[in-house]
PDB file of C-alpha atoms in Angstrom:
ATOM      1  CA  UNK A  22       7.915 -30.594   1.045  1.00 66.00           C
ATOM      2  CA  UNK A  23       7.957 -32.595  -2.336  1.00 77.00           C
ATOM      3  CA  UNK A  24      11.067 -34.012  -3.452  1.00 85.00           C
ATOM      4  CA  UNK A  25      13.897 -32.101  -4.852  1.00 95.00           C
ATOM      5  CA  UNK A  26      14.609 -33.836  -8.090  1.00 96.00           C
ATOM      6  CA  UNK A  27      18.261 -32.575  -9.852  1.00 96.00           C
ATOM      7  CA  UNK A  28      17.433 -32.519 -14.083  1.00 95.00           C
ATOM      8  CA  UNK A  29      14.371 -31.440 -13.633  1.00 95.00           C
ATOM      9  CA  UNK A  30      14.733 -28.339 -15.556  1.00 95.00           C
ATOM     10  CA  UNK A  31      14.669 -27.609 -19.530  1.00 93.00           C
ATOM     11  CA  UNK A  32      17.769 -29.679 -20.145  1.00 93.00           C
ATOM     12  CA  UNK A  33      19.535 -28.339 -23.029  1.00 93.00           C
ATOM     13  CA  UNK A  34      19.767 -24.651 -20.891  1.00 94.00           C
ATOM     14  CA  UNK A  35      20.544 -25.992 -17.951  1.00 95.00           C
ATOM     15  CA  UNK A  36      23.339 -27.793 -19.769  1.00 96.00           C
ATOM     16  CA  UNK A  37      24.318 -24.351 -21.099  1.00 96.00           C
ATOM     17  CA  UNK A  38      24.468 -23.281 -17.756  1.00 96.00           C
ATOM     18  CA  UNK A  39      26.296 -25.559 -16.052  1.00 97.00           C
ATOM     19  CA  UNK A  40      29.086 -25.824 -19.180  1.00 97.00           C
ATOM     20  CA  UNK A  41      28.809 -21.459 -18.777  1.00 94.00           C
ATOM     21  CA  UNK A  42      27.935 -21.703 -22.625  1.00 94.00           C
ATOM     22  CA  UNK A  43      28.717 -18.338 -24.134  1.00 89.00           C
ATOM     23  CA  UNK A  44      24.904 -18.258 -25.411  1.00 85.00           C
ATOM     24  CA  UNK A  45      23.180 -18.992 -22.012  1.00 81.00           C
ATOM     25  CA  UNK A  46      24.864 -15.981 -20.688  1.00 78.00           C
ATOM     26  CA  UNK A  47      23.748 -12.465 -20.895  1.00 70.00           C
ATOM     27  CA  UNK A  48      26.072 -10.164 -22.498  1.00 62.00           C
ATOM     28  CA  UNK A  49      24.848  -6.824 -20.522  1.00 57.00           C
ATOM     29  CA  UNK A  50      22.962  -8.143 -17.195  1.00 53.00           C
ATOM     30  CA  UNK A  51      21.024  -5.012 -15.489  1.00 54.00           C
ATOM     31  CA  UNK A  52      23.453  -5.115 -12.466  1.00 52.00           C
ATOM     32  CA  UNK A  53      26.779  -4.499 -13.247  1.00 56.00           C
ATOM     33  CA  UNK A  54      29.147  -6.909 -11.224  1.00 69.00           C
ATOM     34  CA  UNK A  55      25.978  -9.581 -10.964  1.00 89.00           C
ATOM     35  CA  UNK A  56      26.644 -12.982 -12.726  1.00 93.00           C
ATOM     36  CA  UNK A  57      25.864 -16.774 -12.793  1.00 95.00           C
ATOM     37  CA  UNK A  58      28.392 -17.737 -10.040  1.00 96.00           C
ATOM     38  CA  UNK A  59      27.257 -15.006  -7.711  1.00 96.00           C
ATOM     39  CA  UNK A  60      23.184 -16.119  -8.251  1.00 97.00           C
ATOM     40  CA  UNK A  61      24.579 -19.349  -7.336  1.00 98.00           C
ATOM     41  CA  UNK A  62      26.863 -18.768  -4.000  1.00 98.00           C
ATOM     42  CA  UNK A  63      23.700 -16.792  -2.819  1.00 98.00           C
ATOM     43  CA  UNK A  64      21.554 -19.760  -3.323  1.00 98.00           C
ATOM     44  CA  UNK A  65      23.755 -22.004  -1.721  1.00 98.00           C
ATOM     45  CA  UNK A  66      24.542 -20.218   1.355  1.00 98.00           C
ATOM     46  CA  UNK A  67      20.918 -19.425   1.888  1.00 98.00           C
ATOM     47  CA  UNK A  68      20.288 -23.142   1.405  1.00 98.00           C
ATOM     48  CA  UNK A  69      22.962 -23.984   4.286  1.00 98.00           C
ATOM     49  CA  UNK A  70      21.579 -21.734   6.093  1.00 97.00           C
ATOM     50  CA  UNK A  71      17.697 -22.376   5.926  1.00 96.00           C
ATOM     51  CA  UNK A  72      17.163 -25.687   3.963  1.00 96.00           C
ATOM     52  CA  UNK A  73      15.764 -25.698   0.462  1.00 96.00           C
ATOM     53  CA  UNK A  74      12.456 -25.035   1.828  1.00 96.00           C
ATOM     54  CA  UNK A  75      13.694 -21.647   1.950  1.00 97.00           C
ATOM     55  CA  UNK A  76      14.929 -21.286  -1.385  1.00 97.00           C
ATOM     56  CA  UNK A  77      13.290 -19.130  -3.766  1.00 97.00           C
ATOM     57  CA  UNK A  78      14.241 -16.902  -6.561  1.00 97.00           C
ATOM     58  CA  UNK A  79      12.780 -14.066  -4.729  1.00 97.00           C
ATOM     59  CA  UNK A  80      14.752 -14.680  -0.955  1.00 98.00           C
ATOM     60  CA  UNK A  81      18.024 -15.135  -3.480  1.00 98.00           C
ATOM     61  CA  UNK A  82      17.218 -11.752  -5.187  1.00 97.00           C
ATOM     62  CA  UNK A  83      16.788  -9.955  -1.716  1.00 97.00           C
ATOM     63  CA  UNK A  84      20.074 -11.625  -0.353  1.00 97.00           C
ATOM     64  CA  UNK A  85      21.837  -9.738  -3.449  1.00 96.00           C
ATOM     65  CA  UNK A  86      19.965  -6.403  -3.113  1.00 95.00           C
ATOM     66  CA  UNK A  87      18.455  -7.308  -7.155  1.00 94.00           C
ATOM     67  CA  UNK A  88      15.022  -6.747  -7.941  1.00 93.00           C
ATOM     68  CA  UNK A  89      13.933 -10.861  -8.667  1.00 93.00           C
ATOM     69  CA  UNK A  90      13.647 -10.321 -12.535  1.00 93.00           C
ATOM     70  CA  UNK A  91      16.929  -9.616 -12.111  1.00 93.00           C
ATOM     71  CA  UNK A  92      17.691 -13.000 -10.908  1.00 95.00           C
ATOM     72  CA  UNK A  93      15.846 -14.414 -13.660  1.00 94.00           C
ATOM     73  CA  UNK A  94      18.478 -12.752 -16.281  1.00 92.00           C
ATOM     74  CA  UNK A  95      20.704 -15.010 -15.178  1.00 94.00           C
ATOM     75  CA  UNK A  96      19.197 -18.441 -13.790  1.00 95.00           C
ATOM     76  CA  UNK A  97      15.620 -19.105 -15.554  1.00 94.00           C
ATOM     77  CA  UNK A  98      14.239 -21.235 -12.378  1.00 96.00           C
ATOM     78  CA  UNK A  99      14.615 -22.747  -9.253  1.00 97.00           C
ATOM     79  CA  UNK A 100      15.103 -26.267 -10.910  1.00 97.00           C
ATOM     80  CA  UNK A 101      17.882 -25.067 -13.385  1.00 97.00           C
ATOM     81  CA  UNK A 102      19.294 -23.123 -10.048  1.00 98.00           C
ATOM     82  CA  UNK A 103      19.638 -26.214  -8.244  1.00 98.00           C
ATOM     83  CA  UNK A 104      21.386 -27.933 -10.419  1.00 98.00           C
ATOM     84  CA  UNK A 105      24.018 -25.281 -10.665  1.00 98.00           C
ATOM     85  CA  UNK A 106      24.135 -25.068  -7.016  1.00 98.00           C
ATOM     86  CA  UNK A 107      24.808 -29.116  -6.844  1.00 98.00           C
ATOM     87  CA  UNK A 108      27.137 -29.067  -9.832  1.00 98.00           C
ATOM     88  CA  UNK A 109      28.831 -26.026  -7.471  1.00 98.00           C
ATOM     89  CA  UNK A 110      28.908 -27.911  -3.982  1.00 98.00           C
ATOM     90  CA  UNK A 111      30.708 -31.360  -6.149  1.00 98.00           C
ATOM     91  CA  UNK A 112      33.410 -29.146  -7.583  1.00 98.00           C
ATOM     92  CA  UNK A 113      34.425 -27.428  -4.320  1.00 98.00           C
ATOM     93  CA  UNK A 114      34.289 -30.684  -2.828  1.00 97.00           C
ATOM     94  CA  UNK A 115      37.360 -32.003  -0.958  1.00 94.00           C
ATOM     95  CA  UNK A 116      39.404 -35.194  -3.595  1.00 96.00           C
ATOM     96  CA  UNK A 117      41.557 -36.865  -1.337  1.00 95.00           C
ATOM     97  CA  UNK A 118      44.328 -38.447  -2.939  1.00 93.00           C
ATOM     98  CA  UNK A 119      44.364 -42.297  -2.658  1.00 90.00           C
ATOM     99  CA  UNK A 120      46.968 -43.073  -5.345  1.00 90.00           C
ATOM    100  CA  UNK A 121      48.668 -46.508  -4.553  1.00 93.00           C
ATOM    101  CA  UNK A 122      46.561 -46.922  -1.309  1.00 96.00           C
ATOM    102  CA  UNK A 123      44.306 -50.545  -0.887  1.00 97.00           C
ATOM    103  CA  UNK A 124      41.106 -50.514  -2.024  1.00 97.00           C
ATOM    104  CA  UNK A 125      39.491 -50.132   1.306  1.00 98.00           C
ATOM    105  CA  UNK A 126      41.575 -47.249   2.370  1.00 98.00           C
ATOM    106  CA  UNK A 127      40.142 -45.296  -1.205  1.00 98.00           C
ATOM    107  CA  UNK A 128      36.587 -46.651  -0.630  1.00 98.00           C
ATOM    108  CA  UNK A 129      36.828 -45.034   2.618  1.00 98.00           C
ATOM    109  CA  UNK A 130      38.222 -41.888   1.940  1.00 98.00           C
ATOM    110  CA  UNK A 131      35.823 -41.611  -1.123  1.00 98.00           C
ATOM    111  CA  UNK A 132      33.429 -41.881   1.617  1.00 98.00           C
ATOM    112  CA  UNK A 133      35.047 -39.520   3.838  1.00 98.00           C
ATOM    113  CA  UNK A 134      34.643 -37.204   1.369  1.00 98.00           C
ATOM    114  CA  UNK A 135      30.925 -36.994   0.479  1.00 98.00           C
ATOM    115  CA  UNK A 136      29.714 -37.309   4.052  1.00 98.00           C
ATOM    116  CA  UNK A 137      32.058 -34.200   4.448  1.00 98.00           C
ATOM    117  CA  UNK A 138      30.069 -33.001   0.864  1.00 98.00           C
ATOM    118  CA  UNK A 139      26.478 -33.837   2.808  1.00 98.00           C
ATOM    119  CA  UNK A 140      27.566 -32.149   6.420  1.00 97.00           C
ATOM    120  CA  UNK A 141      28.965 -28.742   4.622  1.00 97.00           C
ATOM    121  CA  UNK A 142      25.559 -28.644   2.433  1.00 98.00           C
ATOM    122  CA  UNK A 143      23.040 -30.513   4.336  1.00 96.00           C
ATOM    123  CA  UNK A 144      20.253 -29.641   1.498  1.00 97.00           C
ATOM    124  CA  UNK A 145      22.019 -31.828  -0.598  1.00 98.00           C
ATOM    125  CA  UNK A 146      21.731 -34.804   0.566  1.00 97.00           C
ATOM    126  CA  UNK A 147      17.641 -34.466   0.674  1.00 96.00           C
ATOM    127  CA  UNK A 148      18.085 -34.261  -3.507  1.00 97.00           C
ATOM    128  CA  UNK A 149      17.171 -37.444  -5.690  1.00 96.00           C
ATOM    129  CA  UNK A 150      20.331 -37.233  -8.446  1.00 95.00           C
ATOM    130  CA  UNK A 151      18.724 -40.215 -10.144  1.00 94.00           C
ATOM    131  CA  UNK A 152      19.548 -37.857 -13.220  1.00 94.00           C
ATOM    132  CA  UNK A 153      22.462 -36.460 -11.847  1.00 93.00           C
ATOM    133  CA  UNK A 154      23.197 -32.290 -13.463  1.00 91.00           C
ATOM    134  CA  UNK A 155      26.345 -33.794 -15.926  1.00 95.00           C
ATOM    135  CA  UNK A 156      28.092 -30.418 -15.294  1.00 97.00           C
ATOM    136  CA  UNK A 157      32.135 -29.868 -14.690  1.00 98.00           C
ATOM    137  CA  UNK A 158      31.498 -30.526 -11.090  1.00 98.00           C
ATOM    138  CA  UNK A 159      29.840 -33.666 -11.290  1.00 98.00           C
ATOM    139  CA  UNK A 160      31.869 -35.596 -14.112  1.00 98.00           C
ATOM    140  CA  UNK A 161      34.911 -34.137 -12.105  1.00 98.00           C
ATOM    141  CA  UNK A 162      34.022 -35.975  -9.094  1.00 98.00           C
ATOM    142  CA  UNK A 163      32.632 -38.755 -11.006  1.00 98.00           C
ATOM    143  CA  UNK A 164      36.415 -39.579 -12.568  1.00 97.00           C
ATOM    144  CA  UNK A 165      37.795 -38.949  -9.459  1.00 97.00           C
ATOM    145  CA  UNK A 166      35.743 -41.625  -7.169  1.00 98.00           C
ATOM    146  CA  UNK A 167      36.039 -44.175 -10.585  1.00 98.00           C
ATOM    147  CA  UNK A 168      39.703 -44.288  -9.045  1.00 96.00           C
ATOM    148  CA  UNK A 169      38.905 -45.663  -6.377  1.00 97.00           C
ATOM    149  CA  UNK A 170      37.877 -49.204  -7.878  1.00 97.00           C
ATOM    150  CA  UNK A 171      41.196 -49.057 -10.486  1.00 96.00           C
ATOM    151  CA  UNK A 172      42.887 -51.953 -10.929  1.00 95.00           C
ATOM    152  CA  UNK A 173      40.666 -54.679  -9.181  1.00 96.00           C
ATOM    153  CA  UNK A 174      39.605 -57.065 -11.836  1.00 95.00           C
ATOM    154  CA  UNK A 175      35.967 -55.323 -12.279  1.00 96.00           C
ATOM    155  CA  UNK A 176      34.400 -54.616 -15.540  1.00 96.00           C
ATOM    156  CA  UNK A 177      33.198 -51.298 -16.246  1.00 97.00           C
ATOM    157  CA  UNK A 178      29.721 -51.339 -15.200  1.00 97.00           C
ATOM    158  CA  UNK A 179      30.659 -53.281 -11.441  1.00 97.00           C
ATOM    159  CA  UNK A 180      32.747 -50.055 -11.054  1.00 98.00           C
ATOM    160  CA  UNK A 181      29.632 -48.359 -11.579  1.00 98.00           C
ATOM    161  CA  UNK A 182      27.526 -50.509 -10.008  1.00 98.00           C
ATOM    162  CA  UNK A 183      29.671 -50.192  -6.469  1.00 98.00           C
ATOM    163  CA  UNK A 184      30.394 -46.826  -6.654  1.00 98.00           C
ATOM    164  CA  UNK A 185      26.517 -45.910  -6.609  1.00 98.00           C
ATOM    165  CA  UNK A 186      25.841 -48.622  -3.960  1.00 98.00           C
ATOM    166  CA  UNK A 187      28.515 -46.720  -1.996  1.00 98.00           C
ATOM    167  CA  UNK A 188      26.902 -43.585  -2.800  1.00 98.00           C
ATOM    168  CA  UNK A 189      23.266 -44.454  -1.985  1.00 98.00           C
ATOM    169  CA  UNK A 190      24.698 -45.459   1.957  1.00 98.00           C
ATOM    170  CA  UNK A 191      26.574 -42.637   2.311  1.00 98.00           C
ATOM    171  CA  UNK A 192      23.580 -40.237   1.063  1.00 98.00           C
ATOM    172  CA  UNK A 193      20.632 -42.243   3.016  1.00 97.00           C
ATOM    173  CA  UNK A 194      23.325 -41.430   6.060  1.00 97.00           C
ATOM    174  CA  UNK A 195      23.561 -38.641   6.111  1.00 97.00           C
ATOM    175  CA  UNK A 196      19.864 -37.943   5.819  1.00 95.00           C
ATOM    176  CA  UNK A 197      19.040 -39.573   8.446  1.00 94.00           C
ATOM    177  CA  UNK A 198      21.953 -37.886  10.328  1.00 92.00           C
ATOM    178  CA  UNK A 199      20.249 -34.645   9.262  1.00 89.00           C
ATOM    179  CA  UNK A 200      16.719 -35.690  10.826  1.00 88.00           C
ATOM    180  CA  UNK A 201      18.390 -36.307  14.171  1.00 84.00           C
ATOM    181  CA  UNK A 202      20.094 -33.176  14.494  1.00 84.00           C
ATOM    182  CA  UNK A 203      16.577 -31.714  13.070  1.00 79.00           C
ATOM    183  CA  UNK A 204      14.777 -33.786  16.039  1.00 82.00           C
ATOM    184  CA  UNK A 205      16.912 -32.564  18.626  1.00 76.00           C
ATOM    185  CA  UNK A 206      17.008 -29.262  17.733  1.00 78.00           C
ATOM    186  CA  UNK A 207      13.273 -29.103  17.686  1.00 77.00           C
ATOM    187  CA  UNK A 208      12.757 -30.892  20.878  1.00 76.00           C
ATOM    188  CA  UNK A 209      15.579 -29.213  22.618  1.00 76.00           C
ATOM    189  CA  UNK A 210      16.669 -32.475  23.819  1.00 73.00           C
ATOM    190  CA  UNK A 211      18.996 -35.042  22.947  1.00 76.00           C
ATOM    191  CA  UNK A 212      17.500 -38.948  22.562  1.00 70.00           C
ATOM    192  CA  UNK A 213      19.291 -39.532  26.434  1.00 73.00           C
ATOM    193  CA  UNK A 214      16.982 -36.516  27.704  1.00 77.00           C
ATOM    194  CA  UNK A 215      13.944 -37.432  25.801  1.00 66.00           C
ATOM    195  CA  UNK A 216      13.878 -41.191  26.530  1.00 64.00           C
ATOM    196  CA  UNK A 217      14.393 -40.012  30.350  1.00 73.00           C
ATOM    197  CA  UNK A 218      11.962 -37.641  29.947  1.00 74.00           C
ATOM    198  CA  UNK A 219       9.522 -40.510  28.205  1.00 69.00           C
ATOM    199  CA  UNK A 220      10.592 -43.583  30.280  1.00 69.00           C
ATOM    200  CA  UNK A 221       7.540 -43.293  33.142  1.00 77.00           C
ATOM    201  CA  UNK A 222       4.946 -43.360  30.652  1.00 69.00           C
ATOM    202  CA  UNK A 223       6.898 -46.247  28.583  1.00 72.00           C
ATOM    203  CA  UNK A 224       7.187 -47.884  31.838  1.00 73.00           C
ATOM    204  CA  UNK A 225       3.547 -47.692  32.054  1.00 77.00           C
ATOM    205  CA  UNK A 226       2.494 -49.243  28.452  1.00 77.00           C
ATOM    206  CA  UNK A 227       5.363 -51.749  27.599  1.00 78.00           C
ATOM    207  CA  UNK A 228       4.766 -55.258  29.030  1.00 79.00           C
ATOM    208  CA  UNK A 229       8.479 -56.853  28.540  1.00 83.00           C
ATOM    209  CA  UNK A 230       7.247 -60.200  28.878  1.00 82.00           C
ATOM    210  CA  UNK A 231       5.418 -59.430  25.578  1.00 83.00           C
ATOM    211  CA  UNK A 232       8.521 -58.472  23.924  1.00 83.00           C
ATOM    212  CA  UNK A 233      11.221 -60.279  25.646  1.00 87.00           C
ATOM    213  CA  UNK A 234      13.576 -59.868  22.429  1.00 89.00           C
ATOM    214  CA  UNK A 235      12.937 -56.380  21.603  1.00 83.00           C
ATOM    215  CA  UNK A 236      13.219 -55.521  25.399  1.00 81.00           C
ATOM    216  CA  UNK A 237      16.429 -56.756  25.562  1.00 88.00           C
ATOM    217  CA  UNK A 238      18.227 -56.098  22.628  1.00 88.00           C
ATOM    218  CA  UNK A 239      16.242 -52.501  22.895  1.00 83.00           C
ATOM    219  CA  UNK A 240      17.739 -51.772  26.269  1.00 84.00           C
ATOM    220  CA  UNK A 241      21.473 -53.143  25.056  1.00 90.00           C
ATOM    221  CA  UNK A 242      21.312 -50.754  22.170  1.00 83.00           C
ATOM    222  CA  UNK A 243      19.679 -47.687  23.898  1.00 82.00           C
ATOM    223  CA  UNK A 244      22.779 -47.924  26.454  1.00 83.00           C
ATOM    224  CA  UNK A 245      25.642 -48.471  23.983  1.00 82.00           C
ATOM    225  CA  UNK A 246      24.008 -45.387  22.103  1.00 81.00           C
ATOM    226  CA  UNK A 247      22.199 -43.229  24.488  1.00 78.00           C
ATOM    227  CA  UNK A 248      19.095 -43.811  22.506  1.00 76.00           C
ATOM    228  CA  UNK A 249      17.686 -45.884  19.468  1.00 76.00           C
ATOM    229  CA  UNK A 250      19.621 -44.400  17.232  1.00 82.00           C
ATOM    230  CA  UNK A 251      23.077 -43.333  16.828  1.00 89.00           C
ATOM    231  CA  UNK A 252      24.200 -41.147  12.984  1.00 89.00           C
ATOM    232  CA  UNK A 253      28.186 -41.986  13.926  1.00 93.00           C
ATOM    233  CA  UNK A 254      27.631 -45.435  14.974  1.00 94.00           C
ATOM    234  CA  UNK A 255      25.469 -46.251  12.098  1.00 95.00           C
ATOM    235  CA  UNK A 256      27.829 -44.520   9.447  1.00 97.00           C
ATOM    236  CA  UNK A 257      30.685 -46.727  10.923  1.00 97.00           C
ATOM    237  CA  UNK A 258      28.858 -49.458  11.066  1.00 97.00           C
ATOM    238  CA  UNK A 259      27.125 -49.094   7.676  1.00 98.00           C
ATOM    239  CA  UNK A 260      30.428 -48.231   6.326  1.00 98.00           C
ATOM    240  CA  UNK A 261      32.110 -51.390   7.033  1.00 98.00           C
ATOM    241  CA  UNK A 262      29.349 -53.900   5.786  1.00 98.00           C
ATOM    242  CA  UNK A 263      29.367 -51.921   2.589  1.00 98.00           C
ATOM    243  CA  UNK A 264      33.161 -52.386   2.541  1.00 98.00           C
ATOM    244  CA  UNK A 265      32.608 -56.015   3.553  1.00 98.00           C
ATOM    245  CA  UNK A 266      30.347 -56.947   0.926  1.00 98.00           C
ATOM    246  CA  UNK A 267      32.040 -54.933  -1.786  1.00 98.00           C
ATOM    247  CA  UNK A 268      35.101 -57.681  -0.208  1.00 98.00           C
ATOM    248  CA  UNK A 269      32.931 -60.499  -1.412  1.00 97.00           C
ATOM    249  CA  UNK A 270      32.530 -59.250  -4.761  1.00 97.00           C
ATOM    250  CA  UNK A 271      35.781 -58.387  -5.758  1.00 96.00           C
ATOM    251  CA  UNK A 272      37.320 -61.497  -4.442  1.00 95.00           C
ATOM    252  CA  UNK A 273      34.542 -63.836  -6.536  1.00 93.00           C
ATOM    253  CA  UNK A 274      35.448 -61.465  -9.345  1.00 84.00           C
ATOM    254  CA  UNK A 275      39.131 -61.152  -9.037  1.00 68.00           C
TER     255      UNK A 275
END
């Protein structure tokens, strides 16, 4: 499936859209009761539900009982769509409140918060924001996780700088948290079943003698983690050398 680009839409509408600009709207829609917020919930649940793979105007129409022109009335694409649907998911987000809490402890929660964002919407995490949709959700939650860098010595673009270097972890996370589940649900077995089910033949091919370092620190890993890879061990892990090296920085800064 290509990539699912936010922004990628006419801008100025989409804009319209996301700000519910009197204009953009339709005054007399041909279902009475139908409107911008309702083309959007049905987007997103069918997104949750079925990945954006699944997500076309037409499925959306048929999940509201509209003919799809009828959908169109409202939302003018799939592009302009999923921006709404992002701009949605940001401002029902959870905002924990940090206020007078260290650094880390905001960092983290800020954290806490969008792998929360990426487990609730999993199709969101799979979307390149490198032009974020600038709707009410997104500058909402963009103030909000500003906060968490207040009042450590930074100038204005390090606070931007760290906040998207958090960011970028805690998306490329939870994508590959997504793929595992996605394995293991297609496989119908967990990584302990499958590398069980695989060791004989690995047995077979792998001369450790060849590989005396990836044989050992292979088999250390694979029994601290059940397999080669872990999504909750990495996030923690990951996690804390982002924290650590956002550590260095302030303190050369401060």
């Amino acid at each position: 499936m290509p990539t699912q680009r936010s922004s990628a839409g006419d801008p100025a509408l989409t804009l319209q859209l996301l700000w519910r600009d009197p204009a953009a709207i339709p005054r007399h829609g041909p279902r009475q009761g139908l409107s911008i917020d309702a083309v959007v919930d049905a987007a997103t649940e069918l997104a949750d539900a079925e990945g954006l793979e699944a997500l076309t105007m037409r499925r959306v129409a048929q999940s509201l009982g509209v003919a799809p022109m009828t959908v169109y009335t409202y939302v003018p694409g799939k592009a302009e769509l999923l921006d709404l649907m992002l701009d949605a998911a940001y401002g029902r987000m959870a905002r924990t409140g940090t206020s007078g809490q260290p650094w880390r402890q905001r960092v983290t929660a800020i954290a806490a918060d969008n792998k929360a964002l990426f487990e609730t919407h999993p199709w969101a995490a799979t979307v390149s924001t490198i032009r974020p949709p600038l709707g009410p959700g997104q500058l909402a939650k963009y103030e909000h996780e500003l906060s968490a860098f207040d009042g450590l010595g930074l100038d204005d673009i390090t606070v931007d700088d760290c906040l998207a270097y958090l960011l970028t972890f805690i998306q490329a996370a939870a994508r590959a948290a997504a793929d595992a589940r996605d394995q293991q649900r297609d496989s119908a077995m967990d990584d302990e079943q499958w590398w069980a089910a695989n060791a004989p033949l690995l047995a077979r091919v792998f001369d450790e003698d060849a590989y005396p370092t990836a044989a050992r620190v292979g088999s250390a890993a694979g029994a601290a983690h059940g397999g080669a890879y872990h999504p909750g061990h990495a996030y923690e892990f990951g996690l804390q050398r982002v924290l650590d090296g956002l550590a260095a920085l302030i303190d050369a800064r401060g």
